PDB file of C-alpha atoms in Angstrom:
ATOM      1  CA  MET A  10     -25.456 -59.700 -62.765  1.00  0.00           C
ATOM      2  CA  LEU A  11     -25.203 -61.920 -59.686  1.00  0.00           C
ATOM      3  CA  ALA A  12     -21.761 -60.646 -58.972  1.00  0.00           C
ATOM      4  CA  ARG A  13     -22.931 -57.132 -59.239  1.00  0.00           C
ATOM      5  CA  GLY A  14     -25.898 -57.843 -56.999  1.00  0.00           C
ATOM      6  CA  THR A  15     -23.749 -59.601 -54.448  1.00  0.00           C
ATOM      7  CA  GLY A  16     -21.305 -56.752 -54.419  1.00  0.00           C
ATOM      8  CA  THR A  17     -24.103 -54.283 -53.890  1.00  0.00           C
ATOM      9  CA  VAL A  18     -25.610 -56.298 -51.033  1.00  0.00           C
ATOM     10  CA  ASN A  19     -22.263 -56.647 -49.258  1.00  0.00           C
ATOM     11  CA  ALA A  20     -21.560 -52.933 -49.577  1.00  0.00           C
ATOM     12  CA  VAL A  21     -24.678 -51.891 -47.670  1.00  0.00           C
ATOM     13  CA  PRO A  22     -23.623 -53.224 -44.204  1.00  0.00           C
ATOM     14  CA  GLU A  23     -20.218 -51.642 -44.646  1.00  0.00           C
ATOM     15  CA  ALA A  24     -21.792 -48.268 -45.364  1.00  0.00           C
ATOM     16  CA  ARG A  25     -24.094 -48.644 -42.341  1.00  0.00           C
ATOM     17  CA  ALA A  26     -21.098 -49.510 -40.170  1.00  0.00           C
ATOM     18  CA  GLU A  27     -19.357 -46.364 -41.324  1.00  0.00           C
ATOM     19  CA  VAL A  28     -22.429 -44.283 -40.516  1.00  0.00           C
ATOM     20  CA  ALA A  29     -22.872 -45.846 -37.068  1.00  0.00           C
ATOM     21  CA  ARG A  30     -19.217 -45.375 -36.126  1.00  0.00           C
ATOM     22  CA  PRO A  31     -18.944 -42.745 -33.353  1.00  0.00           C
ATOM     23  CA  PRO A  32     -17.083 -39.543 -34.211  1.00  0.00           C
ATOM     24  CA  PRO A  33     -13.527 -39.238 -32.908  1.00  0.00           C
ATOM     25  CA  ARG A  34     -13.195 -37.650 -29.508  1.00  0.00           C
ATOM     26  CA  ARG A  35     -11.922 -34.124 -29.435  1.00  0.00           C
ATOM     27  CA  ARG A  36      -9.216 -33.280 -26.984  1.00  0.00           C
ATOM     28  CA  LYS A  37     -10.507 -31.018 -24.262  1.00  0.00           C
ATOM     29  CA  ALA A  38      -8.915 -27.613 -24.458  1.00  0.00           C
ATOM     30  CA  ARG A  39      -6.836 -26.791 -21.419  1.00  0.00           C
ATOM     31  CA  LEU A  40      -7.603 -23.535 -19.672  1.00  0.00           C
ATOM     32  CA  ARG A  41      -4.567 -21.310 -19.431  1.00  0.00           C
ATOM     33  CA  LEU A  42      -3.628 -19.999 -16.020  1.00  0.00           C
ATOM     34  CA  ILE A  43      -4.042 -16.401 -17.134  1.00  0.00           C
ATOM     35  CA  ASN A  44      -7.645 -17.101 -18.191  1.00  0.00           C
ATOM     36  CA  ALA A  45      -8.725 -18.903 -15.014  1.00  0.00           C
ATOM     37  CA  THR A  46     -11.033 -16.743 -12.919  1.00  0.00           C
ATOM     38  CA  VAL A  47     -11.444 -16.915  -9.158  1.00  0.00           C
ATOM     39  CA  SER A  48     -14.764 -16.499  -7.382  1.00  0.00           C
ATOM     40  CA  ARG A  49     -15.147 -14.121  -4.479  1.00  0.00           C
ATOM     41  CA  GLY A  50     -15.195 -16.958  -1.970  1.00  0.00           C
ATOM     42  CA  GLY A  51     -12.178 -18.560  -3.601  1.00  0.00           C
ATOM     43  CA  ALA A  52     -10.291 -15.278  -3.530  1.00  0.00           C
ATOM     44  CA  LEU A  53     -11.018 -14.864   0.181  1.00  0.00           C
ATOM     45  CA  PHE A  54      -9.888 -18.423   0.858  1.00  0.00           C
ATOM     46  CA  LEU A  55      -6.648 -18.081  -1.110  1.00  0.00           C
ATOM     47  CA  GLY A  56      -5.948 -14.692   0.461  1.00  0.00           C
ATOM     48  CA  ALA A  57      -6.373 -16.119   3.953  1.00  0.00           C
ATOM     49  CA  LEU A  58      -4.006 -19.042   3.383  1.00  0.00           C
ATOM     50  CA  PRO A  59      -0.699 -17.122   3.844  1.00  0.00           C
ATOM     51  CA  PHE A  60      -1.978 -15.519   7.062  1.00  0.00           C
ATOM     52  CA  ALA A  61      -3.115 -18.900   8.358  1.00  0.00           C
ATOM     53  CA  ALA A  62       0.230 -20.477   7.478  1.00  0.00           C
ATOM     54  CA  VAL A  63       2.177 -17.776   9.320  1.00  0.00           C
ATOM     55  CA  ALA A  64      -0.123 -17.993  12.344  1.00  0.00           C
ATOM     56  CA  ILE A  65       0.141 -21.785  12.519  1.00  0.00           C
ATOM     57  CA  ALA A  66       3.930 -21.657  12.194  1.00  0.00           C
ATOM     58  CA  TYR A  67       4.170 -19.058  14.971  1.00  0.00           C
ATOM     59  CA  LEU A  68       1.839 -20.958  17.289  1.00  0.00           C
ATOM     60  CA  PHE A  69       3.799 -24.151  16.768  1.00  0.00           C
ATOM     61  CA  ALA A  70       7.176 -22.481  17.388  1.00  0.00           C
ATOM     62  CA  SER A  71       5.861 -20.586  20.412  1.00  0.00           C
ATOM     63  CA  ALA A  72       4.394 -23.722  21.946  1.00  0.00           C
ATOM     64  CA  GLN A  73       7.691 -25.567  21.457  1.00  0.00           C
ATOM     65  CA  ARG A  74       9.768 -22.832  23.127  1.00  0.00           C
ATOM     66  CA  LEU A  75       7.349 -22.288  26.013  1.00  0.00           C
ATOM     67  CA  ALA A  76       7.214 -26.035  26.654  1.00  0.00           C
ATOM     68  CA  VAL A  77      10.966 -26.029  27.185  1.00  0.00           C
ATOM     69  CA  ASN A  78      11.101 -22.700  29.056  1.00  0.00           C
ATOM     70  CA  PRO A  79       7.787 -21.197  30.282  1.00  0.00           C
ATOM     71  CA  SER A  80       9.490 -17.835  30.970  1.00  0.00           C
ATOM     72  CA  ASP A  81      10.825 -17.514  27.423  1.00  0.00           C
ATOM     73  CA  LYS A  82      10.304 -14.002  26.012  1.00  0.00           C
ATOM     74  CA  LEU A  83      11.296 -14.497  22.378  1.00  0.00           C
ATOM     75  CA  LEU A  84       8.039 -16.056  21.156  1.00  0.00           C
ATOM     76  CA  PRO A  85       5.276 -15.214  23.646  1.00  0.00           C
ATOM     77  CA  SER A  86       1.927 -16.924  23.438  1.00  0.00           C
ATOM     78  CA  PRO A  87      -1.116 -15.087  22.023  1.00  0.00           C
ATOM     79  CA  ALA A  88      -2.539 -14.886  25.552  1.00  0.00           C
ATOM     80  CA  GLN A  89       0.578 -13.132  26.817  1.00  0.00           C
ATOM     81  CA  MET A  90       0.578 -10.664  23.938  1.00  0.00           C
ATOM     82  CA  TRP A  91      -3.118  -9.912  24.379  1.00  0.00           C
ATOM     83  CA  SER A  92      -2.657  -9.339  28.110  1.00  0.00           C
ATOM     84  CA  ALA A  93       0.228  -6.910  27.554  1.00  0.00           C
ATOM     85  CA  PHE A  94      -1.648  -5.104  24.774  1.00  0.00           C
ATOM     86  CA  LEU A  95      -4.764  -4.797  26.924  1.00  0.00           C
ATOM     87  CA  ASP A  96      -2.751  -3.364  29.811  1.00  0.00           C
ATOM     88  CA  LEU A  97      -1.234  -0.711  27.543  1.00  0.00           C
ATOM     89  CA  ALA A  98      -4.670   0.171  26.158  1.00  0.00           C
ATOM     90  CA  THR A  99      -6.700   0.251  29.379  1.00  0.00           C
ATOM     91  CA  VAL A 100      -4.383   0.707  32.384  1.00  0.00           C
ATOM     92  CA  PRO A 101      -3.221   4.319  33.003  1.00  0.00           C
ATOM     93  CA  ASP A 102       0.492   4.914  33.321  1.00  0.00           C
ATOM     94  CA  LYS A 103       1.615   5.445  36.925  1.00  0.00           C
ATOM     95  CA  ARG A 104       3.763   8.467  36.081  1.00  0.00           C
ATOM     96  CA  SER A 105       1.716  10.392  33.510  1.00  0.00           C
ATOM     97  CA  GLY A 106      -1.726   8.894  34.033  1.00  0.00           C
ATOM     98  CA  ASP A 107      -2.149   8.437  30.250  1.00  0.00           C
ATOM     99  CA  LEU A 108      -3.172   5.302  28.425  1.00  0.00           C
ATOM    100  CA  ILE A 109       0.141   4.451  26.795  1.00  0.00           C
ATOM    101  CA  LEU A 110      -1.183   2.815  23.635  1.00  0.00           C
ATOM    102  CA  TRP A 111      -3.555   5.646  22.742  1.00  0.00           C
ATOM    103  CA  ALA A 112      -1.034   8.358  23.638  1.00  0.00           C
ATOM    104  CA  ASP A 113       1.592   6.717  21.436  1.00  0.00           C
ATOM    105  CA  THR A 114      -0.906   6.228  18.612  1.00  0.00           C
ATOM    106  CA  PHE A 115      -2.090   9.831  18.705  1.00  0.00           C
ATOM    107  CA  ALA A 116       1.466  11.225  18.734  1.00  0.00           C
ATOM    108  CA  SER A 117       2.581   9.034  15.835  1.00  0.00           C
ATOM    109  CA  LEU A 118      -0.488   9.663  13.687  1.00  0.00           C
ATOM    110  CA  VAL A 119      -0.193  13.435  14.124  1.00  0.00           C
ATOM    111  CA  ARG A 120       3.420  13.326  12.947  1.00  0.00           C
ATOM    112  CA  LEU A 121       2.629  10.925  10.103  1.00  0.00           C
ATOM    113  CA  PHE A 122      -0.354  12.817   8.728  1.00  0.00           C
ATOM    114  CA  ALA A 123       1.403  16.165   9.094  1.00  0.00           C
ATOM    115  CA  GLY A 124       4.458  14.964   7.190  1.00  0.00           C
ATOM    116  CA  VAL A 125       2.507  13.185   4.457  1.00  0.00           C
ATOM    117  CA  GLY A 126       0.119  16.133   4.173  1.00  0.00           C
ATOM    118  CA  VAL A 127       2.984  18.589   3.646  1.00  0.00           C
ATOM    119  CA  ALA A 128       4.510  16.207   1.103  1.00  0.00           C
ATOM    120  CA  ALA A 129       1.213  15.822  -0.776  1.00  0.00           C
ATOM    121  CA  LEU A 130       0.655  19.580  -0.943  1.00  0.00           C
ATOM    122  CA  THR A 131       4.230  20.118  -2.129  1.00  0.00           C
ATOM    123  CA  ALA A 132       3.882  17.366  -4.724  1.00  0.00           C
ATOM    124  CA  LEU A 133       0.655  18.851  -6.037  1.00  0.00           C
ATOM    125  CA  CYS A 134       2.010  22.391  -6.387  1.00  0.00           C
ATOM    126  CA  LEU A 135       5.478  21.581  -7.709  1.00  0.00           C
ATOM    127  CA  GLY A 136       4.373  18.578  -9.752  1.00  0.00           C
ATOM    128  CA  VAL A 137       1.726  20.540 -11.630  1.00  0.00           C
ATOM    129  CA  ALA A 138       4.101  23.466 -12.165  1.00  0.00           C
ATOM    130  CA  ILE A 139       6.940  21.246 -13.413  1.00  0.00           C
ATOM    131  CA  GLY A 140       4.722  19.182 -15.655  1.00  0.00           C
ATOM    132  CA  PHE A 141       2.646  22.023 -17.124  1.00  0.00           C
ATOM    133  CA  ILE A 142       4.985  25.015 -17.385  1.00  0.00           C
ATOM    134  CA  PRO A 143       8.124  24.433 -19.498  1.00  0.00           C
ATOM    135  CA  ARG A 144      10.232  27.144 -17.811  1.00  0.00           C
ATOM    136  CA  VAL A 145       9.504  25.764 -14.336  1.00  0.00           C
ATOM    137  CA  ARG A 146      10.300  22.280 -15.627  1.00  0.00           C
ATOM    138  CA  ALA A 147      13.697  23.399 -16.917  1.00  0.00           C
ATOM    139  CA  PHE A 148      14.377  25.192 -13.622  1.00  0.00           C
ATOM    140  CA  LEU A 149      13.275  22.610 -11.030  1.00  0.00           C
ATOM    141  CA  LEU A 150      13.247  19.159 -12.640  1.00  0.00           C
ATOM    142  CA  PRO A 151      17.049  18.562 -12.460  1.00  0.00           C
ATOM    143  CA  PHE A 152      17.081  19.645  -8.811  1.00  0.00           C
ATOM    144  CA  VAL A 153      14.162  17.374  -7.883  1.00  0.00           C
ATOM    145  CA  THR A 154      15.795  14.484  -9.744  1.00  0.00           C
ATOM    146  CA  VAL A 155      18.972  14.862  -7.698  1.00  0.00           C
ATOM    147  CA  VAL A 156      17.092  15.217  -4.400  1.00  0.00           C
ATOM    148  CA  CYS A 157      15.226  11.961  -5.105  1.00  0.00           C
ATOM    149  CA  VAL A 158      18.420   9.915  -4.845  1.00  0.00           C
ATOM    150  CA  ILE A 159      19.512  11.347  -1.467  1.00  0.00           C
ATOM    151  CA  PRO A 160      18.866   8.807   1.342  1.00  0.00           C
ATOM    152  CA  PRO A 161      16.413  10.588   3.665  1.00  0.00           C
ATOM    153  CA  LEU A 162      17.744   8.883   6.787  1.00  0.00           C
ATOM    154  CA  ALA A 163      21.156  10.372   6.072  1.00  0.00           C
ATOM    155  CA  LEU A 164      19.572  13.782   6.639  1.00  0.00           C
ATOM    156  CA  LEU A 165      18.254  12.867  10.072  1.00  0.00           C
ATOM    157  CA  PRO A 166      21.293  14.088  12.064  1.00  0.00           C
ATOM    158  CA  ILE A 167      21.339  17.302  10.040  1.00  0.00           C
ATOM    159  CA  LEU A 168      17.664  17.911  10.750  1.00  0.00           C
ATOM    160  CA  PHE A 169      18.093  17.298  14.478  1.00  0.00           C
ATOM    161  CA  ILE A 170      21.055  19.695  14.570  1.00  0.00           C
ATOM    162  CA  ALA A 171      19.325  22.395  12.528  1.00  0.00           C
ATOM    163  CA  LEU A 172      15.735  22.040  13.784  1.00  0.00           C
ATOM    164  CA  GLY A 173      16.224  20.555  17.231  1.00  0.00           C
ATOM    165  CA  LEU A 174      14.718  17.419  18.717  1.00  0.00           C
ATOM    166  CA  GLY A 175      11.108  18.577  18.592  1.00  0.00           C
ATOM    167  CA  GLU A 176       8.248  17.752  16.272  1.00  0.00           C
ATOM    168  CA  THR A 177       9.491  19.951  13.431  1.00  0.00           C
ATOM    169  CA  ALA A 178      12.472  17.729  12.673  1.00  0.00           C
ATOM    170  CA  LYS A 179      10.374  14.541  12.640  1.00  0.00           C
ATOM    171  CA  ILE A 180       7.690  16.007  10.373  1.00  0.00           C
ATOM    172  CA  THR A 181      10.338  17.481   8.077  1.00  0.00           C
ATOM    173  CA  LEU A 182      12.056  14.100   7.765  1.00  0.00           C
ATOM    174  CA  ILE A 183       8.802  12.436   6.686  1.00  0.00           C
ATOM    175  CA  ALA A 184       8.046  15.214   4.203  1.00  0.00           C
ATOM    176  CA  LEU A 185      11.552  15.208   2.724  1.00  0.00           C
ATOM    177  CA  GLY A 186      11.530  11.424   2.560  1.00  0.00           C
ATOM    178  CA  VAL A 187       8.431  11.065   0.392  1.00  0.00           C
ATOM    179  CA  ALA A 188       7.883  14.440  -1.316  1.00  0.00           C
ATOM    180  CA  PRO A 189      10.555  14.292  -4.084  1.00  0.00           C
ATOM    181  CA  VAL A 190       9.306  10.989  -5.497  1.00  0.00           C
ATOM    182  CA  MET A 191       5.718  12.239  -5.350  1.00  0.00           C
ATOM    183  CA  VAL A 192       6.697  15.459  -7.154  1.00  0.00           C
ATOM    184  CA  ARG A 193       8.285  13.520 -10.014  1.00  0.00           C
ATOM    185  CA  ASP A 194       5.325  11.182 -10.302  1.00  0.00           C
ATOM    186  CA  ILE A 195       2.783  14.012 -10.444  1.00  0.00           C
ATOM    187  CA  ALA A 196       4.938  15.909 -12.951  1.00  0.00           C
ATOM    188  CA  ASN A 197       5.110  12.841 -15.198  1.00  0.00           C
ATOM    189  CA  ARG A 198       1.340  12.418 -14.961  1.00  0.00           C
ATOM    190  CA  VAL A 199       0.806  16.037 -16.004  1.00  0.00           C
ATOM    191  CA  MET A 200       3.201  15.686 -18.937  1.00  0.00           C
ATOM    192  CA  GLU A 201       1.247  12.608 -20.094  1.00  0.00           C
ATOM    193  CA  LEU A 202      -1.949  14.620 -20.569  1.00  0.00           C
ATOM    194  CA  PRO A 203      -3.092  14.525 -24.220  1.00  0.00           C
ATOM    195  CA  PRO A 204      -2.013  17.685 -26.059  1.00  0.00           C
ATOM    196  CA  GLU A 205      -5.441  17.767 -27.708  1.00  0.00           C
ATOM    197  CA  LEU A 206      -7.071  18.611 -24.388  1.00  0.00           C
ATOM    198  CA  VAL A 207      -4.733  21.556 -23.859  1.00  0.00           C
ATOM    199  CA  ALA A 208      -5.270  22.746 -27.432  1.00  0.00           C
ATOM    200  CA  LYS A 209      -9.070  22.566 -27.062  1.00  0.00           C
ATOM    201  CA  ALA A 210      -8.936  24.465 -23.775  1.00  0.00           C
ATOM    202  CA  GLN A 211      -6.851  27.204 -25.375  1.00  0.00           C
ATOM    203  CA  THR A 212      -9.238  27.327 -28.321  1.00  0.00           C
ATOM    204  CA  LEU A 213     -12.118  27.917 -25.912  1.00  0.00           C
ATOM    205  CA  GLY A 214     -10.233  30.856 -24.413  1.00  0.00           C
ATOM    206  CA  ALA A 215      -8.946  29.318 -21.174  1.00  0.00           C
ATOM    207  CA  ASN A 216      -5.895  30.921 -19.596  1.00  0.00           C
ATOM    208  CA  SER A 217      -3.127  29.047 -17.764  1.00  0.00           C
ATOM    209  CA  TRP A 218      -4.752  29.278 -14.333  1.00  0.00           C
ATOM    210  CA  THR A 219      -8.110  28.103 -15.676  1.00  0.00           C
ATOM    211  CA  MET A 220      -6.497  25.131 -17.398  1.00  0.00           C
ATOM    212  CA  VAL A 221      -4.715  24.186 -14.180  1.00  0.00           C
ATOM    213  CA  LEU A 222      -7.954  24.265 -12.185  1.00  0.00           C
ATOM    214  CA  ARG A 223     -10.352  22.813 -14.764  1.00  0.00           C
ATOM    215  CA  LEU A 224      -8.122  20.492 -16.764  1.00  0.00           C
ATOM    216  CA  VAL A 225      -4.961  19.482 -14.893  1.00  0.00           C
ATOM    217  CA  LEU A 226      -6.192  19.258 -11.309  1.00  0.00           C
ATOM    218  CA  PRO A 227      -9.089  16.828 -11.970  1.00  0.00           C
ATOM    219  CA  GLN A 228      -6.758  14.604 -13.996  1.00  0.00           C
ATOM    220  CA  VAL A 229      -3.994  14.380 -11.377  1.00  0.00           C
ATOM    221  CA  THR A 230      -6.190  14.027  -8.272  1.00  0.00           C
ATOM    222  CA  PRO A 231      -6.529  10.199  -8.516  1.00  0.00           C
ATOM    223  CA  ARG A 232      -2.798   9.914  -9.129  1.00  0.00           C
ATOM    224  CA  LEU A 233      -2.048  12.104  -6.121  1.00  0.00           C
ATOM    225  CA  ILE A 234      -4.099   9.825  -3.883  1.00  0.00           C
ATOM    226  CA  THR A 235      -2.246   6.826  -5.305  1.00  0.00           C
ATOM    227  CA  CYS A 236       1.059   8.570  -4.563  1.00  0.00           C
ATOM    228  CA  VAL A 237      -0.027   9.119  -0.970  1.00  0.00           C
ATOM    229  CA  ARG A 238      -0.953   5.447  -0.655  1.00  0.00           C
ATOM    230  CA  LEU A 239       2.437   4.368  -1.985  1.00  0.00           C
ATOM    231  CA  ALA A 240       4.215   6.858   0.293  1.00  0.00           C
ATOM    232  CA  LEU A 241       2.639   5.554   3.488  1.00  0.00           C
ATOM    233  CA  GLY A 242       5.102   2.667   3.794  1.00  0.00           C
ATOM    234  CA  PRO A 243       8.250   4.827   3.596  1.00  0.00           C
ATOM    235  CA  ALA A 244       6.561   7.472   5.762  1.00  0.00           C
ATOM    236  CA  TRP A 245       6.046   4.933   8.555  1.00  0.00           C
ATOM    237  CA  LEU A 246       9.701   3.925   8.222  1.00  0.00           C
ATOM    238  CA  PHE A 247      10.940   7.509   8.589  1.00  0.00           C
ATOM    239  CA  LEU A 248       8.534   8.131  11.468  1.00  0.00           C
ATOM    240  CA  ILE A 249       9.696   5.118  13.461  1.00  0.00           C
ATOM    241  CA  ALA A 250      13.345   5.967  12.807  1.00  0.00           C
ATOM    242  CA  ALA A 251      12.860   9.539  14.038  1.00  0.00           C
ATOM    243  CA  GLU A 252      10.903   8.434  17.107  1.00  0.00           C
ATOM    244  CA  ALA A 253      13.487   5.819  17.974  1.00  0.00           C
ATOM    245  CA  ILE A 254      16.304   8.398  18.084  1.00  0.00           C
ATOM    246  CA  ALA A 255      14.684  11.373  19.783  1.00  0.00           C
ATOM    247  CA  SER A 256      11.207  11.170  21.253  1.00  0.00           C
ATOM    248  CA  THR A 257       9.355  10.673  24.511  1.00  0.00           C
ATOM    249  CA  GLU A 258       6.197   9.103  23.066  1.00  0.00           C
ATOM    250  CA  GLY A 259       5.094   7.378  19.912  1.00  0.00           C
ATOM    251  CA  LEU A 260       4.764   3.880  18.521  1.00  0.00           C
ATOM    252  CA  GLY A 261       8.353   3.757  17.299  1.00  0.00           C
ATOM    253  CA  TYR A 262       9.634   5.159  20.581  1.00  0.00           C
ATOM    254  CA  ARG A 263       7.783   2.487  22.563  1.00  0.00           C
ATOM    255  CA  ILE A 264       9.122  -0.346  20.407  1.00  0.00           C
ATOM    256  CA  PHE A 265      12.735   0.747  20.829  1.00  0.00           C
ATOM    257  CA  LEU A 266      12.204   1.468  24.516  1.00  0.00           C
ATOM    258  CA  VAL A 267      11.067  -2.047  25.435  1.00  0.00           C
ATOM    259  CA  ARG A 268      13.498  -3.875  23.130  1.00  0.00           C
ATOM    260  CA  ARG A 269      16.226  -3.581  25.764  1.00  0.00           C
ATOM    261  CA  TYR A 270      14.039  -5.749  28.028  1.00  0.00           C
ATOM    262  CA  LEU A 271      13.289  -8.253  25.224  1.00  0.00           C
ATOM    263  CA  SER A 272       9.575  -7.531  25.683  1.00  0.00           C
ATOM    264  CA  MET A 273       8.325  -9.266  22.570  1.00  0.00           C
ATOM    265  CA  ASP A 274       4.856  -9.409  24.128  1.00  0.00           C
ATOM    266  CA  VAL A 275       4.784  -5.613  23.597  1.00  0.00           C
ATOM    267  CA  ILE A 276       6.801  -5.318  20.388  1.00  0.00           C
ATOM    268  CA  LEU A 277       4.777  -7.807  18.346  1.00  0.00           C
ATOM    269  CA  PRO A 278       1.361  -6.310  19.248  1.00  0.00           C
ATOM    270  CA  TYR A 279       2.717  -2.838  18.462  1.00  0.00           C
ATOM    271  CA  VAL A 280       3.916  -4.046  15.056  1.00  0.00           C
ATOM    272  CA  ALA A 281       0.495  -5.587  14.406  1.00  0.00           C
ATOM    273  CA  TRP A 282      -1.175  -2.351  15.553  1.00  0.00           C
ATOM    274  CA  ILE A 283       0.957  -0.268  13.160  1.00  0.00           C
ATOM    275  CA  THR A 284       0.060  -2.666  10.353  1.00  0.00           C
ATOM    276  CA  LEU A 285      -3.645  -2.350  11.140  1.00  0.00           C
ATOM    277  CA  LEU A 286      -3.428   1.456  11.162  1.00  0.00           C
ATOM    278  CA  ALA A 287      -1.637   1.408   7.805  1.00  0.00           C
ATOM    279  CA  VAL A 288      -4.253  -0.914   6.276  1.00  0.00           C
ATOM    280  CA  ILE A 289      -7.133   1.240   7.527  1.00  0.00           C
ATOM    281  CA  THR A 290      -5.482   4.399   6.202  1.00  0.00           C
ATOM    282  CA  ASP A 291      -4.937   2.793   2.799  1.00  0.00           C
ATOM    283  CA  TRP A 292      -8.559   1.623   2.672  1.00  0.00           C
ATOM    284  CA  LEU A 293      -9.815   5.118   3.518  1.00  0.00           C
ATOM    285  CA  LEU A 294      -7.684   6.603   0.743  1.00  0.00           C
ATOM    286  CA  VAL A 295      -9.126   4.102  -1.744  1.00  0.00           C
ATOM    287  CA  ARG A 296     -12.657   5.051  -0.684  1.00  0.00           C
ATOM    288  CA  LEU A 297     -11.740   8.734  -1.033  1.00  0.00           C
ATOM    289  CA  SER A 298     -10.414   8.178  -4.545  1.00  0.00           C
ATOM    290  CA  HIS A 299     -13.600   6.351  -5.551  1.00  0.00           C
ATOM    291  CA  ALA A 300     -15.737   9.156  -4.133  1.00  0.00           C
ATOM    292  CA  ILE A 301     -13.798  12.041  -5.691  1.00  0.00           C
ATOM    293  CA  SER A 302     -12.878  10.483  -9.048  1.00  0.00           C
ATOM    294  CA  PRO A 303     -15.186   7.555  -9.848  1.00  0.00           C
ATOM    295  CA  TRP A 304     -14.242   7.807 -13.545  1.00  0.00           C
ATOM    296  CA  ALA A 305     -10.688   6.690 -12.654  1.00  0.00           C
ATOM    297  CA  HIS A 306     -11.981   3.326 -11.368  1.00  0.00           C
ATOM    298  CA  PRO A 307     -14.374   2.095 -14.073  1.00  0.00           C
ATOM    299  CA  VAL A 308     -13.694  -1.617 -13.574  1.00  0.00           C
ATOM    300  CA  GLN A 309     -14.019  -1.562  -9.774  1.00  0.00           C
ATOM    301  CA  ASN A 310     -17.245   0.445  -9.928  1.00  0.00           C
ATOM    302  CA  GLN A 311     -19.028  -2.011 -12.215  1.00  0.00           C
TER     303      GLN A 311
END
């Protein structure tokens, strides 16, 4: 009896010790990189870091070169670039009386928008026809596929010979440079439309023209705007190439004109100005897409 009692008494503290023992620590789950979210302020900070790094590197290199040679033209200081840019924007040219920066900008934007506009209209018409009508697809799709692989700049001498050195050749180069890829993209988007939608439209009595206007066109409009956004980069390339070869005004013409004098204080601001124009144009196209087709941007509109 005593042994049993003693054993029972000794077992109680052990049981209490087991109850009072803290639970084992759980390892904290690591957050995967793909699941880590970034706040708006953090996104702005991270997005600004590459620009700040490039600016700091340029300022450091420019200061080093100017300290050795104050008349160095390769890496001008920000003050020198701003002074040259301001002169081009506010001081009239002695020969023509025009403000060079604004005259060049107007000439280039007219050519750019004309070429991209022709390409967008061509892509809409041919893309819808190729993607929606089987006979047109069999007739034109192989030709468009072959044209897509032709380097547009290789056609530049041919265009200047056939169309002259005027605006027509430059606008045609931009249109030919971006239109074939846009046509194929729009055609693929039309072919991806669910067959059920076409079947329902036919069941309701819609003819081909009605289906194009009421079914196909609303579906491809957001994609067309995206195609225009993606085509802006190549369009600027073709524009500058055409202006560099045969032109008397334009942003590309001015850059290649002053390069012979190593005027980096003009070239770098012009490159920054072209970049700003491209960014503004892209932003306007995004706003246009949101306004015309808000259903195509459900996440951004939340």
